[in-house]
Coordinates of C-alpha atoms and ligand atoms in Angstrom, one line a residue:
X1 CA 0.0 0.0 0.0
X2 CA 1.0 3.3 -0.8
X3 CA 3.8 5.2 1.0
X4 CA 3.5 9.1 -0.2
X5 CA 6.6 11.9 -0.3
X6 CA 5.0 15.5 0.8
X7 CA 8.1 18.0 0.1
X8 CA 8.3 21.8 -0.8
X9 CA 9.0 23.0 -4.7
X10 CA 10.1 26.3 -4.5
X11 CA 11.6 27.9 -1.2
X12 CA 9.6 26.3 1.4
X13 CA 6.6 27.6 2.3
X14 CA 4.3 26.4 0.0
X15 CA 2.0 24.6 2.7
X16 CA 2.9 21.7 2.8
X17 CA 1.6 21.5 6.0
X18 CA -1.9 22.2 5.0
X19 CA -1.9 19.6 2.5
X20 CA -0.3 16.8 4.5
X21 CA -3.4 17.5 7.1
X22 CA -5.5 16.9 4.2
X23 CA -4.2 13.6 3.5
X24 CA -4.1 12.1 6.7
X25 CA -7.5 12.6 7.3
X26 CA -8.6 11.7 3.8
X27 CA -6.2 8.8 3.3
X28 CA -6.4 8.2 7.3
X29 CA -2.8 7.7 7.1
X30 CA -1.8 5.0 10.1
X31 CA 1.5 6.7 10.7
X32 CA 3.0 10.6 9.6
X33 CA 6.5 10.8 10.1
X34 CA 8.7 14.0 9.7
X35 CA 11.7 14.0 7.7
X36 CA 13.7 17.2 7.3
X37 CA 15.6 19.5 8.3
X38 CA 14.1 20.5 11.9
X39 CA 12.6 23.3 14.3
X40 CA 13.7 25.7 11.4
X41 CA 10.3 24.5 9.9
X42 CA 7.1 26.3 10.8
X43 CA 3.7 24.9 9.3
X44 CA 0.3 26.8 9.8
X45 CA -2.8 24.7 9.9
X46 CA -6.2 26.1 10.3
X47 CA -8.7 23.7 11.5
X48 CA -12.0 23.7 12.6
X49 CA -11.7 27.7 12.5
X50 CA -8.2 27.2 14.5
X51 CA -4.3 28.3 13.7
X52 CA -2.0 25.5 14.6
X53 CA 1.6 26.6 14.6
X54 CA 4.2 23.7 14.4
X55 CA 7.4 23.3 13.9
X56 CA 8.7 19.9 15.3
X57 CA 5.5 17.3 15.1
X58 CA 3.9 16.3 11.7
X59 CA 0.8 18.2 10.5
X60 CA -1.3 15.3 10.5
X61 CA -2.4 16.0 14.0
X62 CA -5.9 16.6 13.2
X63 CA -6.3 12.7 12.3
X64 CA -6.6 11.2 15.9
X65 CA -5.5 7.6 14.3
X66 CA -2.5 8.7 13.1
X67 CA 0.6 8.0 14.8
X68 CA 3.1 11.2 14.7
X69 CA 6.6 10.1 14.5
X70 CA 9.7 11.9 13.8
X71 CA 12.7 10.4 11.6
X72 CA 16.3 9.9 13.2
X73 CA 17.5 12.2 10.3
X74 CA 15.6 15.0 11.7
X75 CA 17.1 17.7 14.4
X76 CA 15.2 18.0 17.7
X77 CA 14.7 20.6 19.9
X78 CA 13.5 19.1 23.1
X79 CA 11.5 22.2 24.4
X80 CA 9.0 22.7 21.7
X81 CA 8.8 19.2 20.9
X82 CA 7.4 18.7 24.2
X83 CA 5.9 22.3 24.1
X84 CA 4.1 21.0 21.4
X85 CA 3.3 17.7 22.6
X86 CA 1.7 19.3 25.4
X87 CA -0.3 21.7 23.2
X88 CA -1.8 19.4 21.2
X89 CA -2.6 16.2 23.8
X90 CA -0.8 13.9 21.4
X91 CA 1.4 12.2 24.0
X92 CA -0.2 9.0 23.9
X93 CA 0.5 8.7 20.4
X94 CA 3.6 10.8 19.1
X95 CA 7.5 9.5 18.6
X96 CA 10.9 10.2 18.0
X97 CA 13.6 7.9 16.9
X98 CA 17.3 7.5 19.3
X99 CA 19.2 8.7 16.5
X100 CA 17.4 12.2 16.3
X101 CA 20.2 14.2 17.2
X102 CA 19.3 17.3 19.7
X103 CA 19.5 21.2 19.2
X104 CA 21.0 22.9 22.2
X105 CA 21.2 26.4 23.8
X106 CA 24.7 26.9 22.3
X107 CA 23.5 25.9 18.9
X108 CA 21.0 28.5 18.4
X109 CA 23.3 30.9 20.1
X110 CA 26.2 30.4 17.3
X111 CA 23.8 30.7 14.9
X112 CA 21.5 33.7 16.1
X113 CA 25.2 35.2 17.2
X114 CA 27.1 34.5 13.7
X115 CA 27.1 37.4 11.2
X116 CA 27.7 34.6 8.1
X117 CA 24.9 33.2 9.4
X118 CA 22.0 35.0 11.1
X119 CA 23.5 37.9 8.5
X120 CA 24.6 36.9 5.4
X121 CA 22.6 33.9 5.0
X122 CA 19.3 35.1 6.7
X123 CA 19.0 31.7 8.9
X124 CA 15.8 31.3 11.2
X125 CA 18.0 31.6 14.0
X126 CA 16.9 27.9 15.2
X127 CA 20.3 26.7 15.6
X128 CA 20.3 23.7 13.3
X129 CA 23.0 24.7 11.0
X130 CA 25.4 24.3 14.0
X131 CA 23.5 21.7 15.4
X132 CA 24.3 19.5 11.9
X133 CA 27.7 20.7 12.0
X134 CA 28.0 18.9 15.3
X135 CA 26.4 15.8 14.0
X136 CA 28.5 15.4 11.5
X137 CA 32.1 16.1 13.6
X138 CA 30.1 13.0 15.6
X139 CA 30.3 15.2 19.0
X140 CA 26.3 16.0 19.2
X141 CA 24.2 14.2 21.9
X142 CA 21.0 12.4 20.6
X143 CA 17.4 11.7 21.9
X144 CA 18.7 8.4 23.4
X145 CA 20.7 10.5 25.7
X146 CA 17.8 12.5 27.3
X147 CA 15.5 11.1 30.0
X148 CA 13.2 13.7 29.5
X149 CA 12.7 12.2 26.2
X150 CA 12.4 8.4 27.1
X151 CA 8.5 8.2 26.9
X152 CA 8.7 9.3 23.1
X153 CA 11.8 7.0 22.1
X154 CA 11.1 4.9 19.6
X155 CA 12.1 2.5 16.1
X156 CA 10.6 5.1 13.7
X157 CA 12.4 3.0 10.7
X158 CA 10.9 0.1 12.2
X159 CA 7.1 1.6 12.2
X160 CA 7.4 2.9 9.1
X161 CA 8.2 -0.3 7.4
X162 CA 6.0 -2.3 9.5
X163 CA 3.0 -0.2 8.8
X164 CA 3.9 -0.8 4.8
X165 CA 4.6 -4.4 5.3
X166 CA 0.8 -4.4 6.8
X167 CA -0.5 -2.6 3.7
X168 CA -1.0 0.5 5.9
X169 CA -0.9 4.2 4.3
X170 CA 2.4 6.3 4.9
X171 CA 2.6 9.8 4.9
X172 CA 6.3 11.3 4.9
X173 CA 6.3 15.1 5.1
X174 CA 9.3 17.3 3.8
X175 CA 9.8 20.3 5.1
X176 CA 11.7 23.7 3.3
X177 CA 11.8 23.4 -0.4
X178 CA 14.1 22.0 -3.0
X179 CA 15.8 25.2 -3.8
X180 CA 16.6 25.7 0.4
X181 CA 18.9 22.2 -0.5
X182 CA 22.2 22.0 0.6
X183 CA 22.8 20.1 -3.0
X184 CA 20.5 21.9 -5.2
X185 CA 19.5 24.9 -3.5
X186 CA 21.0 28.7 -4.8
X187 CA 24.0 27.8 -2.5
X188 CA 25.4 29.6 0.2
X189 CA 21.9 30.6 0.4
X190 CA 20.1 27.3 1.2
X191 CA 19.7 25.3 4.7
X192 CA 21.9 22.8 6.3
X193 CA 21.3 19.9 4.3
X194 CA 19.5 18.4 1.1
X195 CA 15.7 18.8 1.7
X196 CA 14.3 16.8 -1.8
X197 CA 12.2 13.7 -1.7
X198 CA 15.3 11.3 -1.6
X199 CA 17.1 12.6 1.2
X200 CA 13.9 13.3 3.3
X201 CA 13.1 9.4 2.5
X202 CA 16.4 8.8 3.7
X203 CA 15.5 11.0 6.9
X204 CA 12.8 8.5 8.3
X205 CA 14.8 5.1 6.9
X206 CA 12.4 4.4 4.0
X207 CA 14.7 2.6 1.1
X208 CA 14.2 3.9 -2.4
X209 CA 12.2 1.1 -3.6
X210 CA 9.3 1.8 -1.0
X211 CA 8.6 5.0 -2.3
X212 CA 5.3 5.3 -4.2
X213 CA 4.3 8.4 -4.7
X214 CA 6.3 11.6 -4.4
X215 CA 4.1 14.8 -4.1
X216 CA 5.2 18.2 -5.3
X217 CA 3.7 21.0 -3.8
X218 CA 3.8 24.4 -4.9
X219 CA 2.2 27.9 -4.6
X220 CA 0.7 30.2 -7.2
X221 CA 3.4 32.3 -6.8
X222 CA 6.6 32.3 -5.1
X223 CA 8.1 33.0 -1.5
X224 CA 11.3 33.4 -0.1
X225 CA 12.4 34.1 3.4
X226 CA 16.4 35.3 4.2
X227 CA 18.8 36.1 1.2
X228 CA 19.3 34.9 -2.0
X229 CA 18.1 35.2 -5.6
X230 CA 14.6 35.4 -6.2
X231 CA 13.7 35.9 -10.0
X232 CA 10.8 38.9 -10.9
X233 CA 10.8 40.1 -7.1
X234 CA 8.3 41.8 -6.4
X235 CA 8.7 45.1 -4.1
X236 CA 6.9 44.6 -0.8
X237 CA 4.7 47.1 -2.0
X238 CA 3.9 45.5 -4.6
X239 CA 3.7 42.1 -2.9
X240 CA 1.3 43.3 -0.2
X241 CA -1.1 45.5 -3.5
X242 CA -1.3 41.7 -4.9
X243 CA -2.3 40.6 -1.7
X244 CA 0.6 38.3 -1.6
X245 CA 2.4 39.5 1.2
X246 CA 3.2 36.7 4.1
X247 CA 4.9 36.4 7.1
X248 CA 6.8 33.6 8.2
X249 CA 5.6 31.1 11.0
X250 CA 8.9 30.6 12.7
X251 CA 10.9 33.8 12.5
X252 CA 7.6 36.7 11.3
X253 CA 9.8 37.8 9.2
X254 CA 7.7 39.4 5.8
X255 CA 7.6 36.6 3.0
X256 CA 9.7 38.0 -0.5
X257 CA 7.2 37.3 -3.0
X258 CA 7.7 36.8 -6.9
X259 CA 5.1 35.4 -9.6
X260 CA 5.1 31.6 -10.3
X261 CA 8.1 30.2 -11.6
X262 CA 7.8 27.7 -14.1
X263 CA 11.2 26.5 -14.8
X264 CA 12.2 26.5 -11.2
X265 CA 9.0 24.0 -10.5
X266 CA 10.0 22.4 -14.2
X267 CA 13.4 21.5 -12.4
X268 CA 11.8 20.8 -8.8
X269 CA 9.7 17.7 -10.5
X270 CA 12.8 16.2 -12.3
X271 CA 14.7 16.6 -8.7
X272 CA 12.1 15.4 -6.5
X273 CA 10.9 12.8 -9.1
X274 CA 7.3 13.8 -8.7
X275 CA 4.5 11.7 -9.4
X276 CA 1.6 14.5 -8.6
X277 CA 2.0 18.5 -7.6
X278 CA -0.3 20.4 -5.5
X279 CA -0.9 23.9 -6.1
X280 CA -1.8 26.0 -3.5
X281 CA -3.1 29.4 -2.8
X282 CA -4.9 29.4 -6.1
X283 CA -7.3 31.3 -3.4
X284 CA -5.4 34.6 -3.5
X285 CA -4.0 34.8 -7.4
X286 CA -7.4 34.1 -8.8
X287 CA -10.8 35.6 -8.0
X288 CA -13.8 33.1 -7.7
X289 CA -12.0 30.4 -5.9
X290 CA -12.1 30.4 -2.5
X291 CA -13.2 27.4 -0.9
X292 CA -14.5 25.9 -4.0
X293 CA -13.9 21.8 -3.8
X294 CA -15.0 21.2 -7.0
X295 CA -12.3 21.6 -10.6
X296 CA -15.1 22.7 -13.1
X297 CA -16.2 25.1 -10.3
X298 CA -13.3 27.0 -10.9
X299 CA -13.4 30.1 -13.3
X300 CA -11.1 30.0 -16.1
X301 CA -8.1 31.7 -15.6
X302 CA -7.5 29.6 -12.9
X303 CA -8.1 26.5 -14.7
X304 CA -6.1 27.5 -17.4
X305 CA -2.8 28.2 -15.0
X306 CA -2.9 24.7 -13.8
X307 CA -3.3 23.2 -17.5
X308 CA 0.2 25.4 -17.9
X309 CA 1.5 23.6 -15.1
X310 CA 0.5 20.5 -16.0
X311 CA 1.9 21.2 -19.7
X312 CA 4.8 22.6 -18.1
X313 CA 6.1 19.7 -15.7
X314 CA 4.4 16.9 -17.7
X315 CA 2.9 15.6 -14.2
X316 CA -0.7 16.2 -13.3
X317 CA -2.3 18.5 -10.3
X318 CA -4.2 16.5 -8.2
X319 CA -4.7 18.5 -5.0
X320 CA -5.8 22.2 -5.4
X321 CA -5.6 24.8 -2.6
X322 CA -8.8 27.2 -2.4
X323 CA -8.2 28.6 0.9
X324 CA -6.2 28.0 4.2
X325 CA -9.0 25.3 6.3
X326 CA -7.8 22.2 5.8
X327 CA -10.9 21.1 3.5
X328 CA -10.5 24.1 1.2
X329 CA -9.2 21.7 -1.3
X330 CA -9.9 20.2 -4.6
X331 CA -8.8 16.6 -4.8
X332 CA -8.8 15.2 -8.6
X333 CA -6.8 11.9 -7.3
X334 CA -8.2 8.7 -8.4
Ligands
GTP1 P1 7.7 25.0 5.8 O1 7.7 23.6 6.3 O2 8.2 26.0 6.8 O3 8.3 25.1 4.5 O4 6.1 25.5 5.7 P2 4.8 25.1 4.9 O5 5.0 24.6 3.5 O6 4.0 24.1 5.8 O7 3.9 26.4 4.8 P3 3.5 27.5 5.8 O8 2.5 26.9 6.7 O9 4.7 28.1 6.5 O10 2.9 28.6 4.9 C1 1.8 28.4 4.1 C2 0.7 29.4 4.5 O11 -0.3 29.4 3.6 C3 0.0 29.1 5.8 O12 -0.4 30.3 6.5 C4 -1.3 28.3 5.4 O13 -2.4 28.4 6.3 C5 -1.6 29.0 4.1 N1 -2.2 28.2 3.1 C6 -1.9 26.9 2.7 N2 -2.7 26.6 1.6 C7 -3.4 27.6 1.3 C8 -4.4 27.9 0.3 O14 -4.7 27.1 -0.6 N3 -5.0 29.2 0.3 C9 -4.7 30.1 1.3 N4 -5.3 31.3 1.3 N5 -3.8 29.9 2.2 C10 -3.2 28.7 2.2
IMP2 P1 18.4 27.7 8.3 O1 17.7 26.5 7.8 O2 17.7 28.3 9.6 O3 19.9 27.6 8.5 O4 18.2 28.9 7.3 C1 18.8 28.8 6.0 C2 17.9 29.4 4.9 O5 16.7 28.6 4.8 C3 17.3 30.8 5.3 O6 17.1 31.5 4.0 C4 15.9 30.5 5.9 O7 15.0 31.6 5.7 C5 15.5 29.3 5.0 N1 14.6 28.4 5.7 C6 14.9 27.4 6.5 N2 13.8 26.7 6.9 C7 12.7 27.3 6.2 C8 11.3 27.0 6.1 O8 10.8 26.1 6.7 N3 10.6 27.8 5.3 C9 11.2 28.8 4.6 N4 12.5 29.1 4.6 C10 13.2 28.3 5.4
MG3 MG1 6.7 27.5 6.8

């Protein structure tokens, strides 16, 4: 049964975290497991006329089945795991693997305190740039080493394969976007490692050849937080006339906004080897479409830009955002 790949096109941001709620309660995924980067992450989900803010547990909270795991690839922070933990009640049913390697107070303060960094680069400040640098001198201490964190210890390679092995649904959710990668990102301007489909994969221990589906998601126009190139920027004026100005969950930091890209999300499908894309947003580009669930509702500008895409990338749109609820989809999978 079908394992499914949720990671960012562009620069992160796309909402990815709205669309891997989706899923979980449509697919009613038996396990969501994070792969990525870390806390740098910030997903908001609105639900049930609510604004969840997370940046350590998956999205797919809002299915009370699901099992929310995070992969040993992934940085922790201890504090807002638990924070977060707390928040949502999900104690009973939320883990993280002994290899997760932990962010500490000294990480965050080299990076908030680095001018390369927090200056030049434009980090979030989270510490997990240092925090990998550790990892990978081998001198970092991991979620094996912290009582606090013994309740929540757990195989997540193990599950994960298990729960395929049973003919269970996966959901594996990404977090930035393919052009944040360490590999094939606008480097020095990217995060601390690769972020596309494979590597996340690699994150939570799922082989290549368990991989079913790989879902692209992008937005109807594109974001960018911190420094770097960002093609046909817009001025923030200009951004915020379009209604397309944002802020970002983690840092509030104002979004830099540009129109749809299409050879950047051209190049995103060969990296990620997607199988679907999800466009979201569609909402604020295009008048007429909020919170409409169905594709020949939709007025026809809007349909036109996603036969582009589709054109374009030569892989079809199956899940359409109309809004930020979790519902305010069209889904035109089989
Ligand atoms: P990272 O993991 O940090 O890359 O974030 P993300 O991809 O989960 O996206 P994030 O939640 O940071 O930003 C997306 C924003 O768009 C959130 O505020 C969502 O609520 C909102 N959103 C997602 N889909 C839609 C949509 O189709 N329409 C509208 N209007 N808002 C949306
Ligand atoms: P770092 O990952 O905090 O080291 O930041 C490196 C770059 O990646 C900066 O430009 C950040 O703004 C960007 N970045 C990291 N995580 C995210 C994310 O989840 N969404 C958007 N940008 C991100
Ligand atoms: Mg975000």
């Amino acid at each position: 049964m079908p394992s499914i790949i949720i990671v960012g096109g562009f620069y992160g941001d796309e909402g990815k975290g709205k669309i891997v709620s989706y899923i979980a309660e449509k697919d009613d995924s038996s396990i969501a497991v994070r792969g990525g980067v870390g806390p740098n992450a910030g997903h908001s989900i609105v639900w049930h006329g609510r604004t969840f803010r997370l940046r350590m547990l998956p999205s797919a909270f809002v299915n009370p089945k699901t099992q929310l795991l995070i992969g040993p690839g992934v940085l922790v922070n201890p504090d807002v795991f638990l924070k977060e933990v707390k928040e949502l009640g999900v104690g009973d049913r939320c883990g993280l693997d002994p290899l997760c390697a932990i962010i500490e107070q000294k990480h965050i303060d080299l990076d908030r305190g680095s001018d390369h960094l927090r200056g030049k680069i434009g980090t979030t400040g989270t510490g997990t740039g240092p925090c990998n640098v550790d990892r990978v001198n081998r001198i970092v201490r991991l979620a094996r080493d912290l009582p606090e964190l013994n309740d929540y210890v757990t195989d997540v390679p193990l599950a994960v394969n298990r729960a395929l092995e049973k003919g269970e649904n996966v959901l594996v959710e990404g977090t930035q976007g393919t052009y944040l990668s360490l590999f094939h990102g606008s480097y020095p301007f990217v995060t601390s490692k690769d972020v596309t489909a494979s590597s996340i994969a690699a994150d939570v221990g799922l082989g290549p050849t368990n991989i079913d589906k790989v879902l692209t998601v992008f937005k109807a126009y594109v974001t960018r937080v911190g420094a770097g190139y960002l093609k046909d920027e817009l001025s923030p004026e200009e951004a915020a006339r379009r209604g397309w100005a944002e802020y970002g969950t983690v840092t509030g930091r104002q979004r830099r906004a540009a129109p749809f890209d299409y050879d950047l999300a051209k190049r995103a499908v060969m990296l990620n080897g997607a199988t679907e894309i999800a466009l979201t947003k569609m909402d604020i580009v295009y008048n007429d479409v909020k919170g409409v669930t169905t594709f020949e509702a939709l007025p026809p500008a809007a349909k036109a830009f996603i036969e582009k895409v589709e054109a374009e990338t030569g892989v079809p749109v199956t899940l359409i955002g109309t809004g930020p609820g979790v519902n305010e989809v069209i889904d035109r999978r089989i």
